[in-house]
Amino acid sequence: MTEPPVPLTDPANPGSAGGGARSRFRSLALELCTLDRDPLPRMARPRWLARLPHVLVAYSAAFFGFLTTEQLGDHYHVTGGLPLVLAILTGVSIALAMFRPMAAWWLGLLTAGAIAWVIYGNVGQGQAWPWTPAGTFAFAPVLLLVALRMPPRVTIAVVGISVACTGLAEASFKPEHSTTTAPGAVLIFGFVGLLGYALRALRLARGELVEQETLTEEERARRTLLEERSRIARELHDVVAHHMSVISIQAQVAPHLVENPSEELKENLAGIRENALEALTELRRVLGVLRSEQPDDPANPHHPQPTLAELNGLVDNVRGAGLDVAVEVAGVRRPLTPGVELTAYRIVQEALSNCLRHAPGSRVEVGIAYGPRDLHLCVANSVPTRPAPPSHGAGHGLLGMRERAGMLGGELAAGPRPEGGYEVTAVLPMDPQDLSGGSSPETKRNT
């Protein structure tokens, strides 16, 4: 269904169209008269040529200033200090366009008018007026720098005013036997305006593309973080479900372990068992939703979650893939809480996978230290001996490891080693008391 056409005037305000036109004209006039600073941006690539546009503009200012002096003296026989001042103003207008484009345009236009007035009485047979032979080319860089940074409507107005002033001067004050410069001014100024508009549009498009790529990368990292949290939730289901099942069974058996239990005790234990069963039911329902969102998850939900006791099997698989791995365990081995066991295993697993992908042929050292209160993990690899194949993954493995460590209130750091290679270290509390107090990966991303 097509929308009804929008009326040009507001029925309640018949002068709204005229008011809008006046407002746009006023806005354009203000933009033409602005003297705000608007520096010429640097080149993004290559970096060593970042200042090349500024160097070229400065060279053009010096060149056209010198050329203006030569033409005023040789072609029009205007001597004295005035031609030198006008030449300097011509160069200054080009240089000023690097910082204040509209001020430079007004200065260049007034300087061109002053040159036309100075040479008016000296124009000979077949000589150009109001522009000198080099005048239109000297004014072109100013128009180009205006078009590069000002909106298209301002560029059109600037080019139009410049051409209109040229035509008006020729129609009203053209010296006898002089040649016209209006067609050349129209051609050069129009071309420069179109070129500046195209380059400005290209620069803005590249800026928007870079911004969109940044937003896309942030969105990809956010999505990866959510996927990793969902995966952690699915993996921790067995741990939580086991404890809830134990609570339910203990609450059911407890009355039989006490002689003549009171009715209040039976009711409380029955309530505990009922609440545990309800929590377990809700937990399984939520887990069903999470697993339905990941139907291709290779993890078998019926298998127990891995622990550090299975680390030797993981290391053997990595050795079979061609990586030299050494494992060293310090401290007294002892059973840890299921969450810590699972997190430690997954961190080592992800670190070894990164070594396989990004450091083929390197030597990997896996260190596990059981401290009084913390479990220390370290996976370090030497410099790879073979080039790493191109990776098509999202590159957010460290994000998942930080999320797992932060979930337990631990810390994880990763970075290159001074002697070459890469190292991942983690510190996990043995008995995390408050998992919600752990730092989020966003706060440790720069660790």
CSV table of C-alpha atoms in Angstrom, one decimal:
chain,number,residue,atom,x,y,z
A,1,MET,CA,0.0,0.0,0.0
A,2,THR,CA,1.5,3.3,-1.1
A,3,GLU,CA,1.7,6.2,1.3
A,4,PRO,CA,-0.2,9.4,0.4
A,5,PRO,CA,1.9,12.2,-1.0
A,6,VAL,CA,3.3,14.6,1.4
A,7,PRO,CA,1.9,18.2,0.8
A,8,LEU,CA,4.3,20.9,0.1
A,9,THR,CA,2.7,23.2,2.5
A,10,ASP,CA,1.3,22.7,6.0
A,11,PRO,CA,-2.5,23.3,5.9
A,12,ALA,CA,-2.4,24.8,9.3
A,13,ASN,CA,0.5,27.1,8.3
A,14,PRO,CA,0.4,28.1,4.6
A,15,GLY,CA,3.8,29.8,4.8
A,16,SER,CA,5.6,26.7,6.1
A,17,ALA,CA,7.1,25.9,2.7
A,18,GLY,CA,8.4,29.4,2.3
A,19,GLY,CA,9.7,29.4,5.9
A,20,GLY,CA,11.5,26.1,5.2
A,21,ALA,CA,13.2,27.6,2.1
A,22,ARG,CA,14.2,30.7,4.1
A,23,SER,CA,15.6,28.5,6.8
A,24,ARG,CA,17.7,26.5,4.4
A,25,PHE,CA,18.9,29.6,2.7
A,26,ARG,CA,19.9,31.1,6.1
A,27,SER,CA,21.7,27.9,7.0
A,28,LEU,CA,23.6,27.9,3.7
A,29,ALA,CA,24.5,31.6,4.2
A,30,LEU,CA,25.9,30.8,7.7
A,31,GLU,CA,28.0,27.9,6.3
A,32,LEU,CA,29.4,30.1,3.6
A,33,CYS,CA,30.4,32.8,6.1
A,34,THR,CA,31.8,30.5,8.7
A,35,LEU,CA,35.4,30.9,9.7
A,36,ASP,CA,35.6,27.8,11.9
A,37,ARG,CA,38.8,25.7,12.0
A,38,ASP,CA,38.6,22.5,10.0
A,39,PRO,CA,42.0,20.9,9.6
A,40,LEU,CA,42.8,18.8,6.6
A,41,PRO,CA,42.9,15.2,7.8
A,42,ARG,CA,46.0,13.0,7.4
A,43,MET,CA,46.3,10.1,5.1
A,44,ALA,CA,45.4,6.9,6.9
A,45,ARG,CA,47.6,4.6,4.8
A,46,PRO,CA,50.5,4.4,4.5
A,47,ARG,CA,51.4,6.0,7.8
A,48,TRP,CA,54.8,7.4,6.6
A,49,LEU,CA,52.9,9.4,3.9
A,50,ALA,CA,50.3,10.7,6.4
A,51,ARG,CA,51.4,14.3,5.9
A,52,LEU,CA,51.8,14.1,2.1
A,53,PRO,CA,48.6,16.1,1.3
A,54,HIS,CA,49.8,18.9,3.6
A,55,VAL,CA,53.2,18.9,1.8
A,56,LEU,CA,51.6,19.1,-1.6
A,57,VAL,CA,49.3,22.0,-0.6
A,58,ALA,CA,52.3,23.9,0.9
A,59,TYR,CA,54.3,23.4,-2.3
A,60,SER,CA,51.3,24.5,-4.4
A,61,ALA,CA,51.0,27.7,-2.3
A,62,ALA,CA,54.7,28.6,-2.9
A,63,PHE,CA,54.5,27.7,-6.6
A,64,PHE,CA,51.4,29.6,-7.4
A,65,GLY,CA,52.6,32.6,-5.3
A,66,PHE,CA,55.8,32.8,-7.3
A,67,LEU,CA,53.9,32.2,-10.6
A,68,THR,CA,51.5,35.0,-9.8
A,69,THR,CA,54.4,37.4,-9.3
A,70,GLU,CA,56.0,36.4,-12.6
A,71,GLN,CA,52.8,36.8,-14.6
A,72,LEU,CA,51.8,40.2,-13.1
A,73,GLY,CA,55.3,41.5,-14.0
A,74,ASP,CA,56.0,39.8,-17.3
A,75,HIS,CA,52.5,39.6,-18.9
A,76,TYR,CA,50.7,42.6,-17.5
A,77,HIS,CA,53.8,44.8,-16.6
A,78,VAL,CA,52.5,45.6,-13.1
A,79,THR,CA,55.5,46.3,-10.9
A,80,GLY,CA,56.1,47.6,-7.4
A,81,GLY,CA,55.1,46.2,-4.0
A,82,LEU,CA,51.4,45.6,-4.8
A,83,PRO,CA,52.0,42.6,-7.1
A,84,LEU,CA,54.2,41.0,-4.4
A,85,VAL,CA,51.4,41.5,-1.8
A,86,LEU,CA,48.8,40.0,-4.1
A,87,ALA,CA,51.1,37.0,-4.9
A,88,ILE,CA,51.7,36.4,-1.2
A,89,LEU,CA,47.9,36.6,-0.6
A,90,THR,CA,47.4,34.0,-3.3
A,91,GLY,CA,49.8,31.6,-1.6
A,92,VAL,CA,48.4,32.3,1.8
A,93,SER,CA,44.8,31.5,0.6
A,94,ILE,CA,46.0,28.1,-0.6
A,95,ALA,CA,47.9,27.4,2.6
A,96,LEU,CA,45.0,28.7,4.8
A,97,ALA,CA,42.6,26.2,3.0
A,98,MET,CA,44.4,23.4,5.0
A,99,PHE,CA,42.9,24.8,8.2
A,100,ARG,CA,40.0,27.2,7.5
A,101,PRO,CA,38.6,26.3,4.1
A,102,MET,CA,35.8,28.9,3.9
A,103,ALA,CA,38.0,31.7,5.1
A,104,ALA,CA,40.6,30.7,2.5
A,105,TRP,CA,37.9,30.7,-0.3
A,106,TRP,CA,36.8,34.2,0.6
A,107,LEU,CA,40.5,35.4,0.8
A,108,GLY,CA,41.2,33.7,-2.6
A,109,LEU,CA,38.1,35.2,-4.2
A,110,LEU,CA,38.9,38.7,-2.9
A,111,THR,CA,42.5,38.4,-4.0
A,112,ALA,CA,41.4,37.3,-7.5
A,113,GLY,CA,39.2,40.4,-7.7
A,114,ALA,CA,42.0,42.7,-6.6
A,115,ILE,CA,44.3,41.2,-9.2
A,116,ALA,CA,41.6,41.7,-11.9
A,117,TRP,CA,41.3,45.4,-10.7
A,118,VAL,CA,45.1,45.9,-10.7
A,119,ILE,CA,45.7,44.5,-14.2
A,120,TYR,CA,42.5,46.1,-15.7
A,121,GLY,CA,44.4,49.0,-17.3
A,122,ASN,CA,47.3,46.8,-18.6
A,123,VAL,CA,45.3,44.1,-20.4
A,124,GLY,CA,46.6,43.9,-24.0
A,125,GLN,CA,45.4,42.3,-27.2
A,126,GLY,CA,44.4,38.7,-26.6
A,127,GLN,CA,45.3,38.7,-22.9
A,128,ALA,CA,43.1,36.9,-20.3
A,129,TRP,CA,40.8,38.8,-17.9
A,130,PRO,CA,39.5,38.8,-15.1
A,131,TRP,CA,41.6,35.7,-14.4
A,132,THR,CA,45.3,35.6,-15.3
A,133,PRO,CA,46.5,32.5,-17.2
A,134,ALA,CA,47.5,30.8,-14.0
A,135,GLY,CA,44.8,32.4,-11.8
A,136,THR,CA,42.1,29.7,-12.4
A,137,PHE,CA,44.7,27.0,-11.6
A,138,ALA,CA,45.8,28.8,-8.5
A,139,PHE,CA,42.2,29.1,-7.3
A,140,ALA,CA,41.5,25.4,-8.0
A,141,PRO,CA,43.3,24.0,-4.9
A,142,VAL,CA,41.3,26.2,-2.7
A,143,LEU,CA,38.0,25.0,-4.2
A,144,LEU,CA,39.3,21.4,-3.9
A,145,LEU,CA,40.1,21.7,-0.2
A,146,VAL,CA,36.7,23.3,0.3
A,147,ALA,CA,34.9,20.4,-1.5
A,148,LEU,CA,36.9,17.9,0.5
A,149,ARG,CA,35.5,19.0,3.9
A,150,MET,CA,32.2,20.9,3.3
A,151,PRO,CA,28.8,19.5,2.5
A,152,PRO,CA,27.8,19.2,-1.1
A,153,ARG,CA,25.4,22.1,-1.0
A,154,VAL,CA,28.2,24.4,0.2
A,155,THR,CA,30.5,23.1,-2.6
A,156,ILE,CA,27.8,23.8,-5.2
A,157,ALA,CA,27.3,27.3,-3.8
A,158,VAL,CA,31.1,28.0,-3.7
A,159,VAL,CA,31.6,26.8,-7.3
A,160,GLY,CA,28.5,28.7,-8.4
A,161,ILE,CA,29.5,32.0,-6.8
A,162,SER,CA,33.0,31.8,-8.3
A,163,VAL,CA,31.7,31.1,-11.8
A,164,ALA,CA,29.0,33.8,-11.4
A,165,CYS,CA,31.5,36.4,-10.3
A,166,THR,CA,33.6,35.6,-13.3
A,167,GLY,CA,30.7,35.9,-15.7
A,168,LEU,CA,29.4,39.1,-14.1
A,169,ALA,CA,32.9,40.7,-14.3
A,170,GLU,CA,33.2,39.8,-18.0
A,171,ALA,CA,29.7,40.9,-18.8
A,172,SER,CA,30.1,44.3,-17.1
A,173,PHE,CA,33.8,45.3,-17.2
A,174,LYS,CA,35.5,43.2,-19.8
A,175,PRO,CA,38.4,45.2,-21.4
A,176,GLU,CA,38.5,45.7,-25.1
A,177,HIS,CA,40.4,43.0,-27.1
A,178,SER,CA,40.8,40.8,-24.0
A,179,THR,CA,40.0,37.0,-24.2
A,180,THR,CA,37.3,35.4,-22.1
A,181,THR,CA,38.2,33.2,-19.2
A,182,ALA,CA,34.6,32.2,-18.2
A,183,PRO,CA,34.6,28.8,-20.1
A,184,GLY,CA,37.9,27.7,-18.7
A,185,ALA,CA,36.7,28.8,-15.2
A,186,VAL,CA,33.5,26.8,-15.5
A,187,LEU,CA,35.4,23.7,-16.7
A,188,ILE,CA,38.2,23.8,-14.1
A,189,PHE,CA,36.0,24.8,-11.1
A,190,GLY,CA,33.3,22.3,-12.0
A,191,PHE,CA,35.9,19.5,-12.4
A,192,VAL,CA,37.6,20.4,-9.1
A,193,GLY,CA,34.2,20.5,-7.3
A,194,LEU,CA,33.2,17.1,-8.6
A,195,LEU,CA,36.6,15.6,-7.7
A,196,GLY,CA,36.4,17.0,-4.2
A,197,TYR,CA,32.9,15.8,-3.7
A,198,ALA,CA,33.9,12.3,-4.9
A,199,LEU,CA,36.9,12.2,-2.6
A,200,ARG,CA,34.9,13.4,0.4
A,201,ALA,CA,32.2,10.8,-0.2
A,202,LEU,CA,34.9,8.1,-0.4
A,203,ARG,CA,36.5,9.3,2.8
A,204,LEU,CA,33.1,9.3,4.6
A,205,ALA,CA,32.3,5.8,3.3
A,206,ARG,CA,35.6,4.5,4.5
A,207,GLY,CA,35.0,6.0,7.9
A,208,GLU,CA,31.6,4.5,8.2
A,209,LEU,CA,33.0,1.1,7.1
A,210,VAL,CA,35.6,1.2,9.8
A,211,GLU,CA,33.0,2.2,12.4
A,212,GLN,CA,30.7,-0.7,11.2
A,213,GLU,CA,33.6,-3.1,11.4
A,214,THR,CA,34.3,-2.0,14.9
A,215,LEU,CA,30.7,-2.5,15.9
A,216,THR,CA,30.6,-5.9,14.2
A,217,GLU,CA,33.7,-7.0,16.1
A,218,GLU,CA,32.2,-5.8,19.4
A,219,GLU,CA,29.0,-7.6,18.6
A,220,ARG,CA,30.9,-10.8,17.6
A,221,ALA,CA,32.8,-10.7,20.9
A,222,ARG,CA,29.5,-10.1,22.8
A,223,ARG,CA,27.9,-13.1,21.1
A,224,THR,CA,30.9,-15.3,21.7
A,225,LEU,CA,30.8,-14.3,25.4
A,226,LEU,CA,27.1,-15.3,25.6
A,227,GLU,CA,27.8,-18.6,23.8
A,228,GLU,CA,30.6,-19.4,26.1
A,229,ARG,CA,28.5,-18.6,29.2
A,230,SER,CA,25.7,-20.9,27.8
A,231,ARG,CA,28.3,-23.7,27.3
A,232,ILE,CA,29.6,-23.2,30.8
A,233,ALA,CA,26.0,-23.4,32.1
A,234,ARG,CA,25.4,-26.7,30.3
A,235,GLU,CA,28.6,-28.2,31.5
A,236,LEU,CA,27.9,-27.2,35.2
A,237,HIS,CA,24.5,-28.8,35.1
A,238,ASP,CA,25.8,-32.2,36.0
A,239,VAL,CA,27.7,-30.7,39.0
A,240,VAL,CA,24.7,-28.8,40.3
A,241,ALA,CA,22.2,-31.6,39.5
A,242,HIS,CA,24.4,-34.0,41.5
A,243,HIS,CA,24.4,-31.9,44.6
A,244,MET,CA,20.6,-31.3,44.4
A,245,SER,CA,20.0,-35.0,44.0
A,246,VAL,CA,22.2,-35.7,47.1
A,247,ILE,CA,20.2,-33.1,49.1
A,248,SER,CA,17.0,-34.7,48.0
A,249,ILE,CA,18.1,-38.2,49.0
A,250,GLN,CA,19.6,-37.1,52.3
A,251,ALA,CA,16.3,-35.3,53.2
A,252,GLN,CA,14.4,-38.5,52.4
A,253,VAL,CA,16.7,-40.8,54.4
A,254,ALA,CA,17.2,-38.5,57.4
A,255,PRO,CA,14.0,-39.4,59.3
A,256,HIS,CA,14.9,-43.0,59.3
A,257,LEU,CA,18.2,-42.3,61.0
A,258,VAL,CA,16.6,-40.7,64.0
A,259,GLU,CA,14.7,-42.5,66.7
A,260,ASN,CA,11.2,-41.2,67.1
A,261,PRO,CA,11.5,-38.1,64.9
A,262,SER,CA,9.1,-35.3,65.6
A,263,GLU,CA,6.4,-34.3,63.2
A,264,GLU,CA,8.0,-30.9,62.7
A,265,LEU,CA,11.3,-32.5,61.7
A,266,LYS,CA,9.6,-34.8,59.2
A,267,GLU,CA,7.7,-31.8,57.7
A,268,ASN,CA,10.9,-29.7,57.4
A,269,LEU,CA,12.8,-32.6,55.8
A,270,ALA,CA,9.9,-33.3,53.5
A,271,GLY,CA,9.9,-29.6,52.5
A,272,ILE,CA,13.6,-29.7,51.9
A,273,ARG,CA,13.2,-32.7,49.6
A,274,GLU,CA,10.3,-31.2,47.8
A,275,ASN,CA,12.2,-27.9,47.2
A,276,ALA,CA,15.2,-29.8,46.0
A,277,LEU,CA,13.2,-31.8,43.5
A,278,GLU,CA,11.5,-28.7,42.2
A,279,ALA,CA,14.8,-26.9,41.8
A,280,LEU,CA,16.2,-30.0,40.0
A,281,THR,CA,13.1,-30.0,37.7
A,282,GLU,CA,13.5,-26.3,36.9
A,283,LEU,CA,17.3,-26.8,36.3
A,284,ARG,CA,16.6,-29.6,33.8
A,285,ARG,CA,14.0,-27.5,32.1
A,286,VAL,CA,16.4,-24.6,31.7
A,287,LEU,CA,19.1,-26.9,30.5
A,288,GLY,CA,16.8,-28.3,27.9
A,289,VAL,CA,16.3,-24.8,26.5
A,290,LEU,CA,20.1,-24.2,26.4
A,291,ARG,CA,20.7,-27.5,24.7
A,292,SER,CA,17.9,-26.9,22.2
A,293,GLU,CA,19.8,-23.7,21.1
A,294,GLN,CA,22.9,-25.8,20.5
A,295,PRO,CA,21.7,-29.0,18.8
A,296,ASP,CA,25.1,-29.7,17.2
A,297,ASP,CA,27.0,-29.5,20.5
A,298,PRO,CA,29.5,-32.4,20.3
A,299,ALA,CA,29.5,-32.8,24.1
A,300,ASN,CA,27.5,-35.8,25.2
A,301,PRO,CA,25.2,-34.6,28.0
A,302,HIS,CA,25.1,-38.1,29.5
A,303,HIS,CA,28.8,-38.3,30.0
A,304,PRO,CA,30.4,-37.0,33.2
A,305,GLN,CA,32.2,-33.7,33.0
A,306,PRO,CA,36.1,-34.1,32.8
A,307,THR,CA,38.4,-33.4,35.7
A,308,LEU,CA,42.1,-33.0,36.2
A,309,ALA,CA,42.4,-36.7,36.7
A,310,GLU,CA,41.8,-37.1,33.0
A,311,LEU,CA,44.5,-34.6,32.1
A,312,ASN,CA,46.9,-37.4,31.0
A,313,GLY,CA,44.5,-38.6,28.3
A,314,LEU,CA,44.2,-35.1,27.0
A,315,VAL,CA,48.0,-34.6,26.9
A,316,ASP,CA,48.4,-38.0,25.1
A,317,ASN,CA,46.0,-36.8,22.4
A,318,VAL,CA,47.9,-33.6,21.9
A,319,ARG,CA,51.2,-35.5,21.7
A,320,GLY,CA,49.6,-37.7,19.1
A,321,ALA,CA,48.9,-34.6,17.1
A,322,GLY,CA,52.6,-33.8,16.9
A,323,LEU,CA,53.2,-31.5,19.8
A,324,ASP,CA,55.9,-32.0,22.4
A,325,VAL,CA,54.1,-31.6,25.8
A,326,ALA,CA,55.7,-31.9,29.3
A,327,VAL,CA,53.5,-31.9,32.4
A,328,GLU,CA,54.7,-31.0,35.9
A,329,VAL,CA,52.6,-31.1,39.0
A,330,ALA,CA,53.7,-29.4,42.3
A,331,GLY,CA,52.1,-29.7,45.7
A,332,VAL,CA,49.9,-32.4,47.1
A,333,ARG,CA,47.2,-33.6,44.8
A,334,ARG,CA,43.8,-33.6,46.4
A,335,PRO,CA,40.2,-33.6,45.2
A,336,LEU,CA,38.7,-30.2,44.4
A,337,THR,CA,35.2,-29.0,44.0
A,338,PRO,CA,33.6,-30.1,40.7
A,339,GLY,CA,33.4,-26.6,39.4
A,340,VAL,CA,37.1,-26.0,39.9
A,341,GLU,CA,38.0,-29.3,38.4
A,342,LEU,CA,36.0,-28.7,35.3
A,343,THR,CA,37.2,-25.1,34.9
A,344,ALA,CA,40.9,-26.1,35.3
A,345,TYR,CA,40.5,-28.9,32.8
A,346,ARG,CA,38.8,-26.7,30.2
A,347,ILE,CA,41.5,-23.9,30.6
A,348,VAL,CA,44.3,-26.4,30.0
A,349,GLN,CA,42.4,-27.9,27.1
A,350,GLU,CA,41.8,-24.6,25.4
A,351,ALA,CA,45.4,-23.5,25.9
A,352,LEU,CA,46.7,-26.7,24.4
A,353,SER,CA,44.3,-26.3,21.4
A,354,ASN,CA,45.7,-22.8,20.9
A,355,CYS,CA,49.2,-24.2,20.9
A,356,LEU,CA,48.2,-26.7,18.2
A,357,ARG,CA,46.7,-24.0,16.0
A,358,HIS,CA,49.1,-21.2,16.5
A,359,ALA,CA,52.4,-22.7,17.5
A,360,PRO,CA,53.0,-25.9,15.5
A,361,GLY,CA,56.3,-27.7,16.3
A,362,SER,CA,56.8,-25.9,19.6
A,363,ARG,CA,57.5,-27.4,23.0
A,364,VAL,CA,54.7,-26.9,25.5
A,365,GLU,CA,55.1,-27.0,29.3
A,366,VAL,CA,52.0,-27.6,31.4
A,367,GLY,CA,52.4,-26.7,35.1
A,368,ILE,CA,49.8,-27.4,37.9
A,369,ALA,CA,50.5,-26.3,41.4
A,370,TYR,CA,48.3,-27.1,44.4
A,371,GLY,CA,48.6,-24.3,46.9
A,372,PRO,CA,47.1,-23.9,50.3
A,373,ARG,CA,44.1,-21.9,49.0
A,374,ASP,CA,44.6,-21.6,45.2
A,375,LEU,CA,45.2,-23.8,42.2
A,376,HIS,CA,47.8,-22.4,39.9
A,377,LEU,CA,47.8,-23.3,36.2
A,378,CYS,CA,50.4,-22.4,33.6
A,379,VAL,CA,50.6,-23.5,29.9
A,380,ALA,CA,53.6,-22.1,28.1
A,381,ASN,CA,54.9,-22.8,24.6
A,382,SER,CA,58.2,-22.0,22.9
A,383,VAL,CA,58.7,-20.4,19.5
A,384,PRO,CA,57.0,-22.5,16.8
A,385,THR,CA,59.3,-24.2,14.4
A,386,ARG,CA,56.7,-24.2,11.6
A,387,PRO,CA,54.4,-21.5,10.2
A,388,ALA,CA,50.9,-21.6,11.6
A,389,PRO,CA,48.2,-22.4,9.1
A,390,PRO,CA,45.5,-19.8,8.6
A,391,SER,CA,42.8,-19.9,11.2
A,392,HIS,CA,39.2,-19.4,10.3
A,393,GLY,CA,37.9,-19.3,13.9
A,394,ALA,CA,36.5,-16.3,15.7
A,395,GLY,CA,39.7,-16.0,17.8
A,396,HIS,CA,37.9,-15.6,21.2
A,397,GLY,CA,39.4,-18.6,23.0
A,398,LEU,CA,41.0,-16.4,25.7
A,399,LEU,CA,37.6,-14.8,26.2
A,400,GLY,CA,36.1,-18.1,27.2
A,401,MET,CA,39.0,-18.9,29.5
A,402,ARG,CA,38.7,-15.6,31.3
A,403,GLU,CA,35.0,-16.1,31.6
A,404,ARG,CA,35.6,-19.5,33.3
A,405,ALA,CA,38.2,-18.2,35.7
A,406,GLY,CA,36.1,-15.1,36.5
A,407,MET,CA,33.1,-17.3,37.2
A,408,LEU,CA,35.0,-18.8,40.2
A,409,GLY,CA,36.5,-15.5,41.3
A,410,GLY,CA,39.9,-16.4,39.9
A,411,GLU,CA,42.2,-14.6,37.5
A,412,LEU,CA,43.7,-15.4,34.1
A,413,ALA,CA,46.5,-13.7,32.2
A,414,ALA,CA,47.9,-14.4,28.8
A,415,GLY,CA,50.7,-12.8,26.7
A,416,PRO,CA,54.0,-13.4,24.8
A,417,ARG,CA,57.0,-14.6,26.7
A,418,PRO,CA,60.2,-12.5,26.8
A,419,GLU,CA,62.3,-15.2,25.2
A,420,GLY,CA,59.6,-15.9,22.6
A,421,GLY,CA,56.5,-18.0,22.5
A,422,TYR,CA,53.3,-17.5,24.5
A,423,GLU,CA,52.1,-18.2,28.1
A,424,VAL,CA,48.7,-18.6,29.8
A,425,THR,CA,48.5,-18.5,33.5
A,426,ALA,CA,45.5,-18.9,35.8
A,427,VAL,CA,44.8,-18.8,39.5
A,428,LEU,CA,41.7,-20.5,40.8
A,429,PRO,CA,40.5,-20.5,44.4
A,430,MET,CA,40.3,-24.0,45.9
A,431,ASP,CA,37.0,-23.4,47.5
A,432,PRO,CA,35.1,-20.5,45.9
A,433,GLN,CA,32.6,-19.1,48.3
A,434,ASP,CA,30.9,-16.4,46.3
A,435,LEU,CA,30.8,-17.1,42.6
A,436,SER,CA,28.8,-14.0,41.9
A,437,GLY,CA,31.6,-11.8,43.2
A,438,GLY,CA,34.0,-12.9,40.6
A,439,SER,CA,35.2,-10.3,38.2
A,440,SER,CA,33.8,-10.4,34.7
A,441,PRO,CA,36.0,-10.8,31.7
A,442,GLU,CA,35.4,-7.3,30.6
A,443,THR,CA,37.3,-6.0,33.7
A,444,LYS,CA,40.2,-8.3,33.0
A,445,ARG,CA,40.3,-8.1,29.2
A,446,ASN,CA,43.5,-6.0,29.4
A,447,THR,CA,45.2,-8.1,32.0
